[in-house]
Tab-separated table of C-alpha atoms in Angstrom:
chain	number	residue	atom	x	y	z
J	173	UNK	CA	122.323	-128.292	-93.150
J	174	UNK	CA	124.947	-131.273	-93.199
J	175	UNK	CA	123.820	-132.113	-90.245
J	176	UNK	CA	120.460	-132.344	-91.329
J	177	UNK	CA	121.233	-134.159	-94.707
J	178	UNK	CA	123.238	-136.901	-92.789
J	179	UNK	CA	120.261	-137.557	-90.282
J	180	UNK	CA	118.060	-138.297	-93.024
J	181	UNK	CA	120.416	-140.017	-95.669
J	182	UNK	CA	120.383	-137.399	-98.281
J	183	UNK	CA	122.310	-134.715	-100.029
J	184	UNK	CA	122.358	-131.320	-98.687
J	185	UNK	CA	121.424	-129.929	-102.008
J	186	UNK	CA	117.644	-131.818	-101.256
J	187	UNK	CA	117.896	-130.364	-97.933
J	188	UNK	CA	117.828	-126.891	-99.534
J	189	UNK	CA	115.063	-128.674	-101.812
J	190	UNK	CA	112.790	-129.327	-98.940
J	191	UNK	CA	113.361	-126.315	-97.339
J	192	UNK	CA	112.678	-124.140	-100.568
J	193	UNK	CA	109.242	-126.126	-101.028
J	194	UNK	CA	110.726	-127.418	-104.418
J	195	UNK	CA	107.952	-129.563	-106.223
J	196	UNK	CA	111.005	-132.265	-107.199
J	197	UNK	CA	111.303	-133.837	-103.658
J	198	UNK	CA	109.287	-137.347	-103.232
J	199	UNK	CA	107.330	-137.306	-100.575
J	200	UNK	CA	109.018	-139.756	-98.278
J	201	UNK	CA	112.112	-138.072	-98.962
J	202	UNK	CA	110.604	-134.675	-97.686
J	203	UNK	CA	108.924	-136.386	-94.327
J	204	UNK	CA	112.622	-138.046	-93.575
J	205	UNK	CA	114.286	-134.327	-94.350
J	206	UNK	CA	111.529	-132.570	-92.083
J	207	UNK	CA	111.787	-134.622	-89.381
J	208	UNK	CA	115.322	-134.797	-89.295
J	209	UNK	CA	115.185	-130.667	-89.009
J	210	UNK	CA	112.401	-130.932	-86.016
J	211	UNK	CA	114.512	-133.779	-84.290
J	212	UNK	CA	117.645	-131.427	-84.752
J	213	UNK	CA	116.406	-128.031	-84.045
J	214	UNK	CA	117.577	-126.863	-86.836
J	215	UNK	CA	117.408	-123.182	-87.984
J	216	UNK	CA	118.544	-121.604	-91.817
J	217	UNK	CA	120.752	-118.810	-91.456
J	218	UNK	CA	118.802	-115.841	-92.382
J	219	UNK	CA	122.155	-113.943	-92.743
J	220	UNK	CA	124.020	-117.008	-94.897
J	221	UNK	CA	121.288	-116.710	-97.023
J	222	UNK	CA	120.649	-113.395	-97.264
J	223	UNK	CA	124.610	-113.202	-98.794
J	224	UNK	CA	123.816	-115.962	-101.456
J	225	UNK	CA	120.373	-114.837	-102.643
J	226	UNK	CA	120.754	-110.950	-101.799
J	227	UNK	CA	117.697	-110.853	-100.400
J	228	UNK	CA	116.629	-110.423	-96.281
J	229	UNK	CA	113.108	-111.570	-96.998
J	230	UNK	CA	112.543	-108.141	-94.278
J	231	UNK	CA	110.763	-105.002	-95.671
J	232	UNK	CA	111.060	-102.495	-93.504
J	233	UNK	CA	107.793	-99.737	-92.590
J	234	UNK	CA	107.935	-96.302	-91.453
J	235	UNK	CA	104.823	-95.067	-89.765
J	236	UNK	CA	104.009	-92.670	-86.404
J	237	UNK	CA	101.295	-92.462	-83.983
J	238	UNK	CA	100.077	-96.045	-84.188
J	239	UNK	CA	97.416	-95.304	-81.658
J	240	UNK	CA	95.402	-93.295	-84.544
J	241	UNK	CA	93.204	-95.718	-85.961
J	242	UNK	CA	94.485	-95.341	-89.637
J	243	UNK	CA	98.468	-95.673	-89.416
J	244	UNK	CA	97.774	-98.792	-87.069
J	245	UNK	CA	94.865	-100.285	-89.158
J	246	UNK	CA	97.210	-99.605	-92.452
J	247	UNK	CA	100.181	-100.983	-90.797
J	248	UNK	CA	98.726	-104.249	-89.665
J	249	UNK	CA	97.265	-104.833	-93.313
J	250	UNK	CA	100.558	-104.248	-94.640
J	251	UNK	CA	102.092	-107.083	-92.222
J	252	UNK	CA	99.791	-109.822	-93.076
J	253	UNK	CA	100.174	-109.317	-96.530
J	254	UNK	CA	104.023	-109.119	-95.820
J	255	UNK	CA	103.800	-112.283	-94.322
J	256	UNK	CA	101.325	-114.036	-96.827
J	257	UNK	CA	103.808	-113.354	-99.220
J	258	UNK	CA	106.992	-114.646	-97.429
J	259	UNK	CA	108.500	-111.408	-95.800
J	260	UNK	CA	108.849	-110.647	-92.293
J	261	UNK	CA	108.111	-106.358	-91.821
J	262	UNK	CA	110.664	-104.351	-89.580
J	263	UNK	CA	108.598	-101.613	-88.345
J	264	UNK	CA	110.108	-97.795	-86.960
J	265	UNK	CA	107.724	-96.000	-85.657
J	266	UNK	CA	108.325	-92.074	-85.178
J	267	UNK	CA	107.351	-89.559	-82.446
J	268	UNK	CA	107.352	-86.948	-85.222
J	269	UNK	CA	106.627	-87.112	-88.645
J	270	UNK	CA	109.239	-83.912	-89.765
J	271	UNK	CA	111.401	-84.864	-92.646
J	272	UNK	CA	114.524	-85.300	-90.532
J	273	UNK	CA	112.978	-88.087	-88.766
J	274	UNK	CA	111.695	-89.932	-91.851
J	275	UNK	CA	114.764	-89.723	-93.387
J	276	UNK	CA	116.644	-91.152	-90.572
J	277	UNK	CA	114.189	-93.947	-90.293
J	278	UNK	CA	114.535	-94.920	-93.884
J	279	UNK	CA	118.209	-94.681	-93.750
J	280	UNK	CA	118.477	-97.051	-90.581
J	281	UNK	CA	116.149	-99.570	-92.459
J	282	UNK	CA	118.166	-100.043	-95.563
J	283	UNK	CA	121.283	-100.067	-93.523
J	284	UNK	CA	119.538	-103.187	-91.996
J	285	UNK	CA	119.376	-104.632	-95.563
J	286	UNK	CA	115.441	-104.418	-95.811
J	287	UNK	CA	114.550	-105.631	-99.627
J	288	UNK	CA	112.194	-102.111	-99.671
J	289	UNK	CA	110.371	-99.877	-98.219
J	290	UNK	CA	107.082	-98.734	-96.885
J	291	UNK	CA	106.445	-94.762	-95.937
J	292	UNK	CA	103.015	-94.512	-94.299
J	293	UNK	CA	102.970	-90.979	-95.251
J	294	UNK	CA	99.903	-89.115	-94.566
J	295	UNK	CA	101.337	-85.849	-93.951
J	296	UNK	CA	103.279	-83.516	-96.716
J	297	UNK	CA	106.551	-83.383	-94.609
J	298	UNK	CA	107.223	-87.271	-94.695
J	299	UNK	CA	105.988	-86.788	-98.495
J	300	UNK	CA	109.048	-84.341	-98.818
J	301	UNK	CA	111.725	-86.595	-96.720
J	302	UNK	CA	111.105	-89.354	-99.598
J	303	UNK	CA	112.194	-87.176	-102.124
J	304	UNK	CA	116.009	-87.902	-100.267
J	305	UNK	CA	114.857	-91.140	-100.849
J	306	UNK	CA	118.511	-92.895	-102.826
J	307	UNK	CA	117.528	-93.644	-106.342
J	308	UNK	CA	116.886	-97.371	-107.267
J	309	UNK	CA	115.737	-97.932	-103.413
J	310	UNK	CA	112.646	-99.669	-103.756
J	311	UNK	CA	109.757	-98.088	-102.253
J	312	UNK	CA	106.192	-97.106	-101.460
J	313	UNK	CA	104.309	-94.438	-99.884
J	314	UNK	CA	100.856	-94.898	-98.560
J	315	UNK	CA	98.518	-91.638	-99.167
J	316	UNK	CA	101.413	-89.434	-100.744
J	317	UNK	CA	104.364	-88.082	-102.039
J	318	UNK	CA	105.574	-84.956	-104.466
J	319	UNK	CA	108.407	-87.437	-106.277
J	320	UNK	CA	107.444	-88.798	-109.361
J	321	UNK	CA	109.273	-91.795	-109.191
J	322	UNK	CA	108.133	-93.284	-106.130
J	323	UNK	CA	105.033	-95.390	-106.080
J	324	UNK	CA	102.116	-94.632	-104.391
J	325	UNK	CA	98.782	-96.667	-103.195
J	326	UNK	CA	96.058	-94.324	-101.736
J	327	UNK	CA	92.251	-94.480	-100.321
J	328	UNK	CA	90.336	-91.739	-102.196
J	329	UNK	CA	89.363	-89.697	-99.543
J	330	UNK	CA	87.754	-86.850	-102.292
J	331	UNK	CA	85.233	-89.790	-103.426
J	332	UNK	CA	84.705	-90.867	-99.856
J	333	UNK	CA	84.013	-87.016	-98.448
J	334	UNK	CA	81.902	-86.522	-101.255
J	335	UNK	CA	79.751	-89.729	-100.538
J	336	UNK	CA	79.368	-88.060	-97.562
J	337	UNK	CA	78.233	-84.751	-98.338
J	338	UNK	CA	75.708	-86.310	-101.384
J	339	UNK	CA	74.097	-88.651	-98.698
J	340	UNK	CA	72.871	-85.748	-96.303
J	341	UNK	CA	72.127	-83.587	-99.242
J	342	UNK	CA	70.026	-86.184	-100.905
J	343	UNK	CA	68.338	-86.465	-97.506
J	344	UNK	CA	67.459	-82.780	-98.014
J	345	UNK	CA	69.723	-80.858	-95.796
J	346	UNK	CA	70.372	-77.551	-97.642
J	347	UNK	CA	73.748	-77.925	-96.756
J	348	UNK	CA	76.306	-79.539	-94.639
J	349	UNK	CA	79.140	-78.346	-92.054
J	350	UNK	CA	82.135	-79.713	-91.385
J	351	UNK	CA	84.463	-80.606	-88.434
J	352	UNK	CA	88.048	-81.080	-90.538
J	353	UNK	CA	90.986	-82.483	-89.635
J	354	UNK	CA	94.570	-81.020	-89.121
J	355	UNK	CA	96.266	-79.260	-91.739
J	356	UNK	CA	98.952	-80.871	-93.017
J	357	UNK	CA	97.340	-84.257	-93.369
J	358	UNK	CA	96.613	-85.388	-96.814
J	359	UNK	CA	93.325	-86.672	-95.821
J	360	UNK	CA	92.293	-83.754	-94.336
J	361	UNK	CA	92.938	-82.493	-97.676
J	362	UNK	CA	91.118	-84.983	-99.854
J	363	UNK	CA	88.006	-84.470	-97.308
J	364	UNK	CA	88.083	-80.934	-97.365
J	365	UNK	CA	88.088	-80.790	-101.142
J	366	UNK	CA	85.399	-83.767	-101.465
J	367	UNK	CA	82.740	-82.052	-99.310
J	368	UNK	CA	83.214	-78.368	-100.755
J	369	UNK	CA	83.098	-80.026	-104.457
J	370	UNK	CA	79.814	-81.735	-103.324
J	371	UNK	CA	78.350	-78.783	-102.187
J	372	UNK	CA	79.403	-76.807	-104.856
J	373	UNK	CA	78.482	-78.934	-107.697
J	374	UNK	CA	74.890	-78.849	-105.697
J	375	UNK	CA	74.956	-75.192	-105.558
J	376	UNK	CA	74.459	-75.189	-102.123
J	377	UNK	CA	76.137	-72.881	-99.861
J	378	UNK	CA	79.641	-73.822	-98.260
J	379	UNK	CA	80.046	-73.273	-94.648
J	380	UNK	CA	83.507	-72.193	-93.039
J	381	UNK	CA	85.037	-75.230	-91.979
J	382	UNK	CA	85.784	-76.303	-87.965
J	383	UNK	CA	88.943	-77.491	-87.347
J	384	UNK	CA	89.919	-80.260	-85.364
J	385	UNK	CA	92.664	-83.209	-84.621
J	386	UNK	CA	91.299	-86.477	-85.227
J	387	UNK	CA	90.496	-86.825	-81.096
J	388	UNK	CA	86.993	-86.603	-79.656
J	389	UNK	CA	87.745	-83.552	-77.639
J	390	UNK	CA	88.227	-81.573	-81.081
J	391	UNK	CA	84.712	-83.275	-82.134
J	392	UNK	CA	83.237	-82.304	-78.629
J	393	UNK	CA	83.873	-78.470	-78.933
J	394	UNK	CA	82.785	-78.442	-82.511
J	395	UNK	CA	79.807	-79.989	-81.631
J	396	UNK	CA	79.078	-77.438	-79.138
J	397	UNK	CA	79.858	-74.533	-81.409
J	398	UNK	CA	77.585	-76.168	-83.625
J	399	UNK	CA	74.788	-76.533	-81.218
J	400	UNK	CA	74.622	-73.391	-81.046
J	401	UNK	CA	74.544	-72.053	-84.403
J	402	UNK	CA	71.063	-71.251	-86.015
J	403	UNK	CA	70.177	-73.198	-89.020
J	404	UNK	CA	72.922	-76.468	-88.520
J	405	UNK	CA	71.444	-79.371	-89.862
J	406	UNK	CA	73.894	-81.716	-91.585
J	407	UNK	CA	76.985	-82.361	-90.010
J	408	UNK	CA	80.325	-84.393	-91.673
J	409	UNK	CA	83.219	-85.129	-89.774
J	410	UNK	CA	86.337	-86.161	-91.042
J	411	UNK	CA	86.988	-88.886	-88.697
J	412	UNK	CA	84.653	-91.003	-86.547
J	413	UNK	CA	86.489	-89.966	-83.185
J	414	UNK	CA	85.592	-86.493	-84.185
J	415	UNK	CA	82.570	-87.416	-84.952
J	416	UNK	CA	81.849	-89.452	-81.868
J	417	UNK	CA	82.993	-85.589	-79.761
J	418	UNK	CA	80.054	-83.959	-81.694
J	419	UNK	CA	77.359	-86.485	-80.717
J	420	UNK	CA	78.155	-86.233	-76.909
J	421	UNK	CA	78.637	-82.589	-77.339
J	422	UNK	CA	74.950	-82.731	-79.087
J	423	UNK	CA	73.815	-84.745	-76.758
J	424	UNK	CA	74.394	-82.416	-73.962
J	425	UNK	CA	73.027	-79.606	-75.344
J	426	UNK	CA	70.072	-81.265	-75.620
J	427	UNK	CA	69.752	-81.640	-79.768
J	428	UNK	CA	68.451	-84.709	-80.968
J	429	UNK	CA	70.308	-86.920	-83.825
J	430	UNK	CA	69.131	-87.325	-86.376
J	431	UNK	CA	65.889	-85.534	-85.278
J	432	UNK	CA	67.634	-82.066	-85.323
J	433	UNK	CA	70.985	-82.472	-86.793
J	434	UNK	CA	72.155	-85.950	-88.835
J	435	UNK	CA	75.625	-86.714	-88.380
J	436	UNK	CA	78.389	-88.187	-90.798
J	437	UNK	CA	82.056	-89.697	-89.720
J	438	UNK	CA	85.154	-91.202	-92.233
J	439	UNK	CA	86.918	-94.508	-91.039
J	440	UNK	CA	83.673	-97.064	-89.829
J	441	UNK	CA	86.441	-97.465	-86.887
J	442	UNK	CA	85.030	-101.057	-85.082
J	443	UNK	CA	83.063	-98.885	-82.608
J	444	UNK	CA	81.027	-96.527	-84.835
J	445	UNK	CA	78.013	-99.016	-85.425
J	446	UNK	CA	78.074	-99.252	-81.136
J	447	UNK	CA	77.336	-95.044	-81.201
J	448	UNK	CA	74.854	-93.994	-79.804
J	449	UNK	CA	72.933	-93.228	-82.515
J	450	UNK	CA	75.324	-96.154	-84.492
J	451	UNK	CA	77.214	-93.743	-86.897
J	452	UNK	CA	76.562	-93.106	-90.736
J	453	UNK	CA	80.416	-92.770	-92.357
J	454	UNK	CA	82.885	-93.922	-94.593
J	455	UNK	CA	84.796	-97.124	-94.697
J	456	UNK	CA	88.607	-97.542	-95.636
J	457	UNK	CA	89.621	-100.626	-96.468
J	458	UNK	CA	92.868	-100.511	-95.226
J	459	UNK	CA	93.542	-104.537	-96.028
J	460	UNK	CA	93.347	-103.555	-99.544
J	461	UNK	CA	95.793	-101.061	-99.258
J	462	UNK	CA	98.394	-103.444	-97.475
J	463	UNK	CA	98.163	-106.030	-100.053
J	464	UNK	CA	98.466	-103.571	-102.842
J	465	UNK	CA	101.343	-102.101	-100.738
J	466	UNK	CA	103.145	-105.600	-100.620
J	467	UNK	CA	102.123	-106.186	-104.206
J	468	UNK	CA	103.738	-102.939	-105.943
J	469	UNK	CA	107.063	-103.153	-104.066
J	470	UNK	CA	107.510	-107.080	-104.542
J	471	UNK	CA	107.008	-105.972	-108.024
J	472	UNK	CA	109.952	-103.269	-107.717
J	473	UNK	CA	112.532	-106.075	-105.718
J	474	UNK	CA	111.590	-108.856	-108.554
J	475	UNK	CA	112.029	-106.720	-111.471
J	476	UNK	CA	114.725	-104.173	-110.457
J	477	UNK	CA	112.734	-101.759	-112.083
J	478	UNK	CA	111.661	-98.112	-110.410
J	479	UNK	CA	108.159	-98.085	-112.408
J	480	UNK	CA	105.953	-95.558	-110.479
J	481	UNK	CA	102.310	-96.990	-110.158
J	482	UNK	CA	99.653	-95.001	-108.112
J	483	UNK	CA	96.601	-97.088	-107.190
J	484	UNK	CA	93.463	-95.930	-105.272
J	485	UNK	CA	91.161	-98.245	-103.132
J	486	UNK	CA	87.799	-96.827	-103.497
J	487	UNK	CA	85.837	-96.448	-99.862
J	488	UNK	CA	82.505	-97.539	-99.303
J	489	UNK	CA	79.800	-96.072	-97.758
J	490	UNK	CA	78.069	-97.181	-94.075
J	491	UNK	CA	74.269	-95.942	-93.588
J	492	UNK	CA	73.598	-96.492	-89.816
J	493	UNK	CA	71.069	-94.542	-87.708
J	494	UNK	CA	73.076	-90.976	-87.184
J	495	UNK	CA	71.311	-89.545	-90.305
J	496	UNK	CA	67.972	-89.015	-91.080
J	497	UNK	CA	65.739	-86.505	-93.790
J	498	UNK	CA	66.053	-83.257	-93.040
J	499	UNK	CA	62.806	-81.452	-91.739
């Protein structure tokens, strides 16, 4: 920074100035200061001032299985918010979500000096690993957690199921069968309790769930089981992979959608409207949930308060060409 400051004729302290964006910095004093840096190459210290303001400007993320459309759609989200907001995101992501591995990830990250935390935490055992979480750590989980004091942001997956569910029945289907997802998962959860509420609230009969996990595979053997059932009209999946299995499986067997049987996914993953029928589901908006991430724990590192908040980003609802009245 002296280096930079006796380049362009100026103190160091209006170095720092420039380089903070302060507002009391005339303008040909800031174009003599920034070219001075470009001519010099010159690079702040991260570390240095890390030591003097006691912050990294790094928040560090803990996630798994980034190929699953979710984690990696929610992870991105939280990254570009990171970075609209000044912070750079340190990201571990984990083979297995047990509570061990959490707990180690977390660990390494504030041993790195990260300013907080993220937990992508979809499943109950990373909800349990935050409650080893050390007190005053700031901190978020996305989906899910059984501590009190950590803050959570959340798509509601009940509302979204039951849009869903009302959709097929208010096309007439006496009732609707689902393909769920593993147990475990909070959203499998959430889905599983929107669609039975739906159903029940209709009075409508509730069909014993198929289980599946998340992959197309799962979808395609449900979809085959369900081909061959008597009386299968409505169909909900909890994800659209899963649902995407069903429709070849339906396909196959020769069962028309949504002639026969009208089909439902949860995600509106960038492919669904390409289905074949393009695919009636649920949309997450999982850039909502980043910024509201990035919002709640900038909120913990500015005030030094641990002030649980829980906020839910409502889904919306995609009508494509997979459904249809029932006949």
């Amino acid at each position: 920074m002296a280096d930079v400051a006796k380049a362009a004729g100026v103190s160091h302290q209006t170095v720092s100035r420039v380089l903070n964006d302060h507002p009391n910095v005339r303008a040909a004093t800031r174009a003599r200061v920034e070219e001075a840096i470009i001519r010099l190459g010159y690079r702040r210290n991260l570390v240095a001032r890390a030591l003097v303001t006691k912050r990294s400007r790094m928040l560090g993320v803990v996630s798994f299985d980034t190929t699953l459309y979710g984690p990696a759609s929610t992870i991105y989200g939280i990254e570009q918010a990171a970075r609209t907001a000044g912070y750079f995101v340190s990201i571990v992501s984990l083979k297995s979500i047990d509570a061990d591995s959490v707990r180690d990830a977390i660990d390494y990250l504030t041993e790195q000096g990260v300013d907080g935390v993220v937990v992508v935490a979809p499943q109950r055992s990373a909800g349990r690993a935050l409650e080893s979480l050390p007190s005053g750590t700031p901190a978020v989980a996305v989906e899910g957690t059984h501590r009190a004091d950590v803050s959570v942001v959340c798509i509601d997956q009940i509302e979204g199921a039951r849009l869903a569910t009302r959709h097929l029945l208010e096309l007439g289907h006496e009732t609707v069968w689902h393909v769920s997802g593993p147990s475990d998962w909070l959203e499998t959860e959430g889905r599983l309790e929107g669609w039975r509420s739906a159903l029940e609230a209709a009075g409508r009969p509730v069909p014993v769930p198929l289980a599946g996990d998340w992959s197309p595979r799962a979808g395609y053997e449900a979809g085959r089981s369900l081909a061959a059932m008597a009386g299968v009209t409505a169909v909900f999946a909890a994800n659209d992979q899963m649902a995407l299995g069903v429709l070849r499986a339906l396909s196959e067997e020769g069962v028309k959608v949504p002639g026969q049987i009208s089909v439902v996914g949860f995600d509106d993953i960038p492919e669904s409207e390409f289905f074949s029928p393009p695919l009636t589901t649920v949309r997450q908006d999982f850039d909502a949930v980043g910024r509201h991430c990035i919002e709640v724990l900038l909120r913990q590192i500015d005030s030094g308060a641990g002030a649980c908040e829980r906020l839910v980003v409502p889904p919306a609802f995609v009508v494509r060409s997979s459904t249809a009245p029932a006949r």
